[in-house]
């Protein structure tokens, strides 16, 4: 059965646009335009995943997320946030959100996140696989074949991000935004440095390259 998505967004035009995109991807969608209606819908419709705008009339997306969690709802929650709310990421995590998409977002990015969370939820495991690479989000262990690989926290996050959408090409901006966060003030060359570290560790035994540079665009994880 197709996954059921709860979308709570008070900008009616945006909500309609996202709803149509989700429907065309084959999802069933329930839409609410304020927090209280969203909460009611969440309880009635039993969605598989929720996309909640942060700023909502009545009940904020954050509060809505908190209430869902307090009733034991374990579905993935993606928060839509305006750029200036990004500093409050921690508040969102505390409320039990799994992910953020920063407005304005590309619909492809949102769809990719939805797919990734649904996939993660489906296998019920915290493990992500690609070729001979295995990453566990709960234990933060990484293996290439039988070989355990020690990664720093940021290296892990970067690899996890690339692994979420194999073969998709990410721009440096997307990577910075999603792995380092908007509050990161440093040089975007940091990504090159981290990719180099990751490659050294992933290819230590002359294994094939998995993280590829797409000239002039960014990086991708593929065979
Ligand atoms: Ca809003």
PDB file of C-alpha atoms and ligand atoms in Angstrom:
ATOM      1  CA  UNK A   1       0.000   0.000   0.000  1.00  0.00           C
ATOM      2  CA  UNK A   2       1.206   3.483  -0.763  1.00  0.00           C
ATOM      3  CA  UNK A   3       2.579   5.487   2.105  1.00  0.00           C
ATOM      4  CA  UNK A   4       0.285   8.008   3.715  1.00  0.00           C
ATOM      5  CA  UNK A   5       1.685  11.463   4.341  1.00  0.00           C
ATOM      6  CA  UNK A   6       0.377  14.132   6.687  1.00  0.00           C
ATOM      7  CA  UNK A   7       1.197  17.639   5.476  1.00  0.00           C
ATOM      8  CA  UNK A   8       0.540  20.592   7.773  1.00  0.00           C
ATOM      9  CA  UNK A   9       1.322  23.908   6.127  1.00  0.00           C
ATOM     10  CA  UNK A  10      -0.590  27.154   6.472  1.00  0.00           C
ATOM     11  CA  UNK A  11       0.601  28.686   3.203  1.00  0.00           C
ATOM     12  CA  UNK A  12      -2.264  27.288   1.164  1.00  0.00           C
ATOM     13  CA  UNK A  13      -0.568  27.634  -2.223  1.00  0.00           C
ATOM     14  CA  UNK A  14       2.597  25.943  -1.028  1.00  0.00           C
ATOM     15  CA  UNK A  15       0.574  23.212   0.670  1.00  0.00           C
ATOM     16  CA  UNK A  16      -1.337  22.572  -2.535  1.00  0.00           C
ATOM     17  CA  UNK A  17       1.854  22.461  -4.601  1.00  0.00           C
ATOM     18  CA  UNK A  18       3.553  19.999  -2.256  1.00  0.00           C
ATOM     19  CA  UNK A  19       0.374  17.915  -2.013  1.00  0.00           C
ATOM     20  CA  UNK A  20       0.150  17.570  -5.796  1.00  0.00           C
ATOM     21  CA  UNK A  21       3.816  16.618  -6.061  1.00  0.00           C
ATOM     22  CA  UNK A  22       3.409  13.981  -3.365  1.00  0.00           C
ATOM     23  CA  UNK A  23       0.282  12.604  -5.034  1.00  0.00           C
ATOM     24  CA  UNK A  24       2.070  12.400  -8.367  1.00  0.00           C
ATOM     25  CA  UNK A  25       4.751  10.332  -6.611  1.00  0.00           C
ATOM     26  CA  UNK A  26       2.005   7.913  -5.645  1.00  0.00           C
ATOM     27  CA  UNK A  27       1.579   8.865  -1.987  1.00  0.00           C
ATOM     28  CA  UNK A  28      -1.721   9.355  -0.238  1.00  0.00           C
ATOM     29  CA  UNK A  29      -1.803  12.805   1.352  1.00  0.00           C
ATOM     30  CA  UNK A  30      -3.815  14.416   4.153  1.00  0.00           C
ATOM     31  CA  UNK A  31      -3.483  18.171   4.397  1.00  0.00           C
ATOM     32  CA  UNK A  32      -4.204  20.559   7.255  1.00  0.00           C
ATOM     33  CA  UNK A  33      -3.588  24.306   7.340  1.00  0.00           C
ATOM     34  CA  UNK A  34      -3.256  24.835  11.069  1.00  0.00           C
ATOM     35  CA  UNK A  35      -1.752  22.998  14.003  1.00  0.00           C
ATOM     36  CA  UNK A  36      -4.916  21.848  15.759  1.00  0.00           C
ATOM     37  CA  UNK A  37      -6.439  20.475  12.550  1.00  0.00           C
ATOM     38  CA  UNK A  38      -3.093  18.783  11.928  1.00  0.00           C
ATOM     39  CA  UNK A  39      -3.180  17.121  15.327  1.00  0.00           C
ATOM     40  CA  UNK A  40      -6.713  15.851  14.753  1.00  0.00           C
ATOM     41  CA  UNK A  41      -5.787  14.549  11.316  1.00  0.00           C
ATOM     42  CA  UNK A  42      -2.678  12.855  12.677  1.00  0.00           C
ATOM     43  CA  UNK A  43      -4.817  10.967  15.172  1.00  0.00           C
ATOM     44  CA  UNK A  44      -7.506  10.026  12.676  1.00  0.00           C
ATOM     45  CA  UNK A  45      -5.502   9.318   9.559  1.00  0.00           C
ATOM     46  CA  UNK A  46      -2.585   7.407  11.109  1.00  0.00           C
ATOM     47  CA  UNK A  47      -0.027   8.693   8.581  1.00  0.00           C
ATOM     48  CA  UNK A  48       3.300   6.981   7.910  1.00  0.00           C
ATOM     49  CA  UNK A  49       5.214  10.250   7.938  1.00  0.00           C
ATOM     50  CA  UNK A  50       4.475  13.876   8.796  1.00  0.00           C
ATOM     51  CA  UNK A  51       5.708  17.051   7.136  1.00  0.00           C
ATOM     52  CA  UNK A  52       5.065  19.944   9.502  1.00  0.00           C
ATOM     53  CA  UNK A  53       5.647  23.607   8.900  1.00  0.00           C
ATOM     54  CA  UNK A  54       7.325  25.141  11.936  1.00  0.00           C
ATOM     55  CA  UNK A  55       5.277  28.360  12.051  1.00  0.00           C
ATOM     56  CA  UNK A  56       1.605  27.460  12.103  1.00  0.00           C
ATOM     57  CA  UNK A  57      -1.424  29.263  13.481  1.00  0.00           C
ATOM     58  CA  UNK A  58      -2.866  27.757  16.647  1.00  0.00           C
ATOM     59  CA  UNK A  59      -0.305  25.128  17.406  1.00  0.00           C
ATOM     60  CA  UNK A  60       3.232  25.416  16.038  1.00  0.00           C
ATOM     61  CA  UNK A  61       4.778  22.556  14.094  1.00  0.00           C
ATOM     62  CA  UNK A  62       7.155  22.118  16.986  1.00  0.00           C
ATOM     63  CA  UNK A  63       4.361  21.823  19.534  1.00  0.00           C
ATOM     64  CA  UNK A  64       2.438  19.539  17.216  1.00  0.00           C
ATOM     65  CA  UNK A  65       5.496  17.311  16.929  1.00  0.00           C
ATOM     66  CA  UNK A  66       5.897  17.282  20.710  1.00  0.00           C
ATOM     67  CA  UNK A  67       2.260  16.267  21.185  1.00  0.00           C
ATOM     68  CA  UNK A  68       2.545  13.489  18.629  1.00  0.00           C
ATOM     69  CA  UNK A  69       5.608  12.143  20.400  1.00  0.00           C
ATOM     70  CA  UNK A  70       3.970  12.406  23.820  1.00  0.00           C
ATOM     71  CA  UNK A  71       1.243  10.058  22.601  1.00  0.00           C
ATOM     72  CA  UNK A  72       3.841   7.541  21.461  1.00  0.00           C
ATOM     73  CA  UNK A  73       3.683   8.309  17.740  1.00  0.00           C
ATOM     74  CA  UNK A  74       6.925   7.090  16.214  1.00  0.00           C
ATOM     75  CA  UNK A  75       6.470   8.158  12.590  1.00  0.00           C
ATOM     76  CA  UNK A  76       9.224  10.230  10.982  1.00  0.00           C
ATOM     77  CA  UNK A  77       8.621  13.963  11.296  1.00  0.00           C
ATOM     78  CA  UNK A  78      10.137  16.450   8.873  1.00  0.00           C
ATOM     79  CA  UNK A  79       9.971  20.089   9.936  1.00  0.00           C
ATOM     80  CA  UNK A  80       9.812  22.857   7.360  1.00  0.00           C
ATOM     81  CA  UNK A  81      11.658  25.857   8.711  1.00  0.00           C
ATOM     82  CA  UNK A  82      12.383  29.360   7.561  1.00  0.00           C
ATOM     83  CA  UNK A  83      16.032  30.206   7.341  1.00  0.00           C
ATOM     84  CA  UNK A  84      15.983  32.390  10.445  1.00  0.00           C
ATOM     85  CA  UNK A  85      14.534  29.600  12.558  1.00  0.00           C
ATOM     86  CA  UNK A  86      17.413  27.298  11.818  1.00  0.00           C
ATOM     87  CA  UNK A  87      19.198  28.418  14.946  1.00  0.00           C
ATOM     88  CA  UNK A  88      16.453  26.599  16.825  1.00  0.00           C
ATOM     89  CA  UNK A  89      17.319  23.211  15.370  1.00  0.00           C
ATOM     90  CA  UNK A  90      17.996  21.907  18.845  1.00  0.00           C
ATOM     91  CA  UNK A  91      14.480  22.835  19.926  1.00  0.00           C
ATOM     92  CA  UNK A  92      13.148  20.822  17.000  1.00  0.00           C
ATOM     93  CA  UNK A  93      15.256  17.815  17.886  1.00  0.00           C
ATOM     94  CA  UNK A  94      14.139  18.087  21.498  1.00  0.00           C
ATOM     95  CA  UNK A  95      10.551  18.069  20.298  1.00  0.00           C
ATOM     96  CA  UNK A  96      11.254  14.814  18.493  1.00  0.00           C
ATOM     97  CA  UNK A  97      11.628  15.927  14.877  1.00  0.00           C
ATOM     98  CA  UNK A  98      13.781  13.687  12.680  1.00  0.00           C
ATOM     99  CA  UNK A  99      14.721  16.096   9.976  1.00  0.00           C
ATOM    100  CA  UNK A 100      14.617  19.633   8.692  1.00  0.00           C
ATOM    101  CA  UNK A 101      14.024  21.087   5.300  1.00  0.00           C
ATOM    102  CA  UNK A 102      14.834  24.766   5.072  1.00  0.00           C
ATOM    103  CA  UNK A 103      12.523  27.075   3.129  1.00  0.00           C
ATOM    104  CA  UNK A 104      12.649  27.857   0.308  1.00  0.00           C
ATOM    105  CA  UNK A 105      13.322  24.239  -0.610  1.00  0.00           C
ATOM    106  CA  UNK A 106      13.403  22.374  -3.887  1.00  0.00           C
ATOM    107  CA  UNK A 107      10.613  19.842  -4.150  1.00  0.00           C
ATOM    108  CA  UNK A 108      13.162  17.206  -5.198  1.00  0.00           C
ATOM    109  CA  UNK A 109      14.974  17.688  -1.921  1.00  0.00           C
ATOM    110  CA  UNK A 110      11.782  17.257   0.089  1.00  0.00           C
ATOM    111  CA  UNK A 111      10.754  14.180  -1.916  1.00  0.00           C
ATOM    112  CA  UNK A 112      14.192  12.666  -1.398  1.00  0.00           C
ATOM    113  CA  UNK A 113      13.939  13.152   2.356  1.00  0.00           C
ATOM    114  CA  UNK A 114      10.471  11.636   2.424  1.00  0.00           C
ATOM    115  CA  UNK A 115      11.723   8.591   0.496  1.00  0.00           C
ATOM    116  CA  UNK A 116      14.740   8.223   2.746  1.00  0.00           C
ATOM    117  CA  UNK A 117      12.686   8.358   5.951  1.00  0.00           C
ATOM    118  CA  UNK A 118      10.079   5.963   4.656  1.00  0.00           C
ATOM    119  CA  UNK A 119      12.783   3.538   3.562  1.00  0.00           C
ATOM    120  CA  UNK A 120      14.523   3.787   6.910  1.00  0.00           C
ATOM    121  CA  UNK A 121      11.262   3.180   8.711  1.00  0.00           C
ATOM    122  CA  UNK A 122      10.369   0.236   6.525  1.00  0.00           C
ATOM    123  CA  UNK A 123      13.423  -1.900   7.156  1.00  0.00           C
ATOM    124  CA  UNK A 124      13.009  -1.050  10.824  1.00  0.00           C
ATOM    125  CA  UNK A 125      16.758  -1.041  11.060  1.00  0.00           C
ATOM    126  CA  UNK A 126      19.206   1.758  11.552  1.00  0.00           C
ATOM    127  CA  UNK A 127      21.484   0.302   8.965  1.00  0.00           C
ATOM    128  CA  UNK A 128      22.136   1.754   5.539  1.00  0.00           C
ATOM    129  CA  UNK A 129      23.866  -0.279   2.860  1.00  0.00           C
ATOM    130  CA  UNK A 130      25.541   0.592  -0.376  1.00  0.00           C
ATOM    131  CA  UNK A 131      27.668  -1.949  -2.205  1.00  0.00           C
ATOM    132  CA  UNK A 132      30.128  -3.223   0.419  1.00  0.00           C
ATOM    133  CA  UNK A 133      29.617  -0.177   2.627  1.00  0.00           C
ATOM    134  CA  UNK A 134      27.514  -0.522   5.750  1.00  0.00           C
ATOM    135  CA  UNK A 135      26.631   2.289   8.136  1.00  0.00           C
ATOM    136  CA  UNK A 136      24.681   1.986  11.363  1.00  0.00           C
ATOM    137  CA  UNK A 137      23.024   5.189  12.575  1.00  0.00           C
ATOM    138  CA  UNK A 138      22.393   3.919  16.063  1.00  0.00           C
ATOM    139  CA  UNK A 139      25.825   2.540  16.871  1.00  0.00           C
ATOM    140  CA  UNK A 140      27.568   4.898  14.428  1.00  0.00           C
ATOM    141  CA  UNK A 141      29.646   1.999  13.129  1.00  0.00           C
ATOM    142  CA  UNK A 142      30.863   1.922   9.568  1.00  0.00           C
ATOM    143  CA  UNK A 143      32.126  -1.136   7.706  1.00  0.00           C
ATOM    144  CA  UNK A 144      33.580  -1.654   4.297  1.00  0.00           C
ATOM    145  CA  UNK A 145      33.168  -5.387   3.802  1.00  0.00           C
ATOM    146  CA  UNK A 146      34.551  -6.863   7.019  1.00  0.00           C
ATOM    147  CA  UNK A 147      36.772  -3.892   7.735  1.00  0.00           C
ATOM    148  CA  UNK A 148      35.611  -1.528  10.484  1.00  0.00           C
ATOM    149  CA  UNK A 149      36.236   2.143   9.722  1.00  0.00           C
ATOM    150  CA  UNK A 150      36.740   4.768  12.398  1.00  0.00           C
ATOM    151  CA  UNK A 151      35.145   8.072  11.480  1.00  0.00           C
ATOM    152  CA  UNK A 152      34.940  11.381  13.277  1.00  0.00           C
ATOM    153  CA  UNK A 153      31.457  12.727  13.989  1.00  0.00           C
ATOM    154  CA  UNK A 154      31.432  15.051  10.965  1.00  0.00           C
ATOM    155  CA  UNK A 155      32.897  12.440   8.628  1.00  0.00           C
ATOM    156  CA  UNK A 156      30.127  10.098   9.728  1.00  0.00           C
ATOM    157  CA  UNK A 157      27.426  12.718   9.178  1.00  0.00           C
ATOM    158  CA  UNK A 158      28.768  13.548   5.727  1.00  0.00           C
ATOM    159  CA  UNK A 159      28.889   9.899   4.692  1.00  0.00           C
ATOM    160  CA  UNK A 160      25.429   9.303   6.148  1.00  0.00           C
ATOM    161  CA  UNK A 161      24.060  12.226   4.142  1.00  0.00           C
ATOM    162  CA  UNK A 162      25.581  11.030   0.857  1.00  0.00           C
ATOM    163  CA  UNK A 163      24.397   7.486   1.592  1.00  0.00           C
ATOM    164  CA  UNK A 164      20.824   8.605   2.086  1.00  0.00           C
ATOM    165  CA  UNK A 165      20.512   9.265  -1.625  1.00  0.00           C
ATOM    166  CA  UNK A 166      22.991   7.214  -3.624  1.00  0.00           C
ATOM    167  CA  UNK A 167      23.724   8.515  -7.136  1.00  0.00           C
ATOM    168  CA  UNK A 168      22.118  11.863  -6.379  1.00  0.00           C
ATOM    169  CA  UNK A 169      24.525  14.735  -6.967  1.00  0.00           C
ATOM    170  CA  UNK A 170      24.746  17.186  -4.087  1.00  0.00           C
ATOM    171  CA  UNK A 171      26.068  20.707  -4.463  1.00  0.00           C
ATOM    172  CA  UNK A 172      28.516  22.034  -1.911  1.00  0.00           C
ATOM    173  CA  UNK A 173      25.766  24.366  -0.679  1.00  0.00           C
ATOM    174  CA  UNK A 174      23.380  21.468  -0.069  1.00  0.00           C
ATOM    175  CA  UNK A 175      26.036  19.554   1.808  1.00  0.00           C
ATOM    176  CA  UNK A 176      27.010  22.562   3.907  1.00  0.00           C
ATOM    177  CA  UNK A 177      23.394  23.281   4.722  1.00  0.00           C
ATOM    178  CA  UNK A 178      22.489  19.719   5.626  1.00  0.00           C
ATOM    179  CA  UNK A 179      25.626  18.448   7.286  1.00  0.00           C
ATOM    180  CA  UNK A 180      27.121  21.579   8.805  1.00  0.00           C
ATOM    181  CA  UNK A 181      23.975  23.676   9.105  1.00  0.00           C
ATOM    182  CA  UNK A 182      23.278  27.231   8.120  1.00  0.00           C
ATOM    183  CA  UNK A 183      24.998  28.569  11.180  1.00  0.00           C
ATOM    184  CA  UNK A 184      28.308  27.337   9.792  1.00  0.00           C
ATOM    185  CA  UNK A 185      30.365  30.432   9.039  1.00  0.00           C
ATOM    186  CA  UNK A 186      33.540  28.864   7.696  1.00  0.00           C
ATOM    187  CA  UNK A 187      34.922  28.175   4.262  1.00  0.00           C
ATOM    188  CA  UNK A 188      33.044  25.776   1.974  1.00  0.00           C
ATOM    189  CA  UNK A 189      36.441  24.241   1.125  1.00  0.00           C
ATOM    190  CA  UNK A 190      35.918  22.303   4.314  1.00  0.00           C
ATOM    191  CA  UNK A 191      33.838  19.860   2.292  1.00  0.00           C
ATOM    192  CA  UNK A 192      36.774  19.026   0.025  1.00  0.00           C
ATOM    193  CA  UNK A 193      38.904  18.412   3.079  1.00  0.00           C
ATOM    194  CA  UNK A 194      36.348  16.063   4.601  1.00  0.00           C
ATOM    195  CA  UNK A 195      35.773  14.223   1.344  1.00  0.00           C
ATOM    196  CA  UNK A 196      39.509  13.665   1.133  1.00  0.00           C
ATOM    197  CA  UNK A 197      39.586  12.245   4.700  1.00  0.00           C
ATOM    198  CA  UNK A 198      36.620  10.023   3.952  1.00  0.00           C
ATOM    199  CA  UNK A 199      38.141   8.697   0.741  1.00  0.00           C
ATOM    200  CA  UNK A 200      41.396   7.894   2.495  1.00  0.00           C
ATOM    201  CA  UNK A 201      39.551   5.894   5.103  1.00  0.00           C
ATOM    202  CA  UNK A 202      37.096   4.219   2.745  1.00  0.00           C
ATOM    203  CA  UNK A 203      39.800   3.264   0.257  1.00  0.00           C
ATOM    204  CA  UNK A 204      42.520   2.328   2.691  1.00  0.00           C
ATOM    205  CA  UNK A 205      42.704  -1.232   1.326  1.00  0.00           C
ATOM    206  CA  UNK A 206      42.578  -0.093  -2.306  1.00  0.00           C
ATOM    207  CA  UNK A 207      38.825  -0.534  -2.382  1.00  0.00           C
ATOM    208  CA  UNK A 208      36.944   1.107  -5.244  1.00  0.00           C
ATOM    209  CA  UNK A 209      36.002   4.771  -5.019  1.00  0.00           C
ATOM    210  CA  UNK A 210      32.480   5.470  -3.776  1.00  0.00           C
ATOM    211  CA  UNK A 211      32.491   9.237  -3.276  1.00  0.00           C
ATOM    212  CA  UNK A 212      32.902  10.879  -6.656  1.00  0.00           C
ATOM    213  CA  UNK A 213      33.497  14.496  -7.547  1.00  0.00           C
ATOM    214  CA  UNK A 214      31.111  15.878 -10.131  1.00  0.00           C
ATOM    215  CA  UNK A 215      33.164  18.664 -11.641  1.00  0.00           C
ATOM    216  CA  UNK A 216      31.648  22.081 -11.199  1.00  0.00           C
ATOM    217  CA  UNK A 217      28.685  20.702  -9.267  1.00  0.00           C
ATOM    218  CA  UNK A 218      29.557  18.774  -6.148  1.00  0.00           C
ATOM    219  CA  UNK A 219      29.691  15.200  -4.951  1.00  0.00           C
ATOM    220  CA  UNK A 220      27.822  11.961  -5.319  1.00  0.00           C
ATOM    221  CA  UNK A 221      27.987   8.474  -3.858  1.00  0.00           C
ATOM    222  CA  UNK A 222      27.975   5.805  -6.528  1.00  0.00           C
ATOM    223  CA  UNK A 223      29.904   2.788  -7.754  1.00  0.00           C
TER     224      UNK A 223
HETATM  225 CA1  LIG B   1       3.921  28.893   8.137  1.00  0.00          CA
END
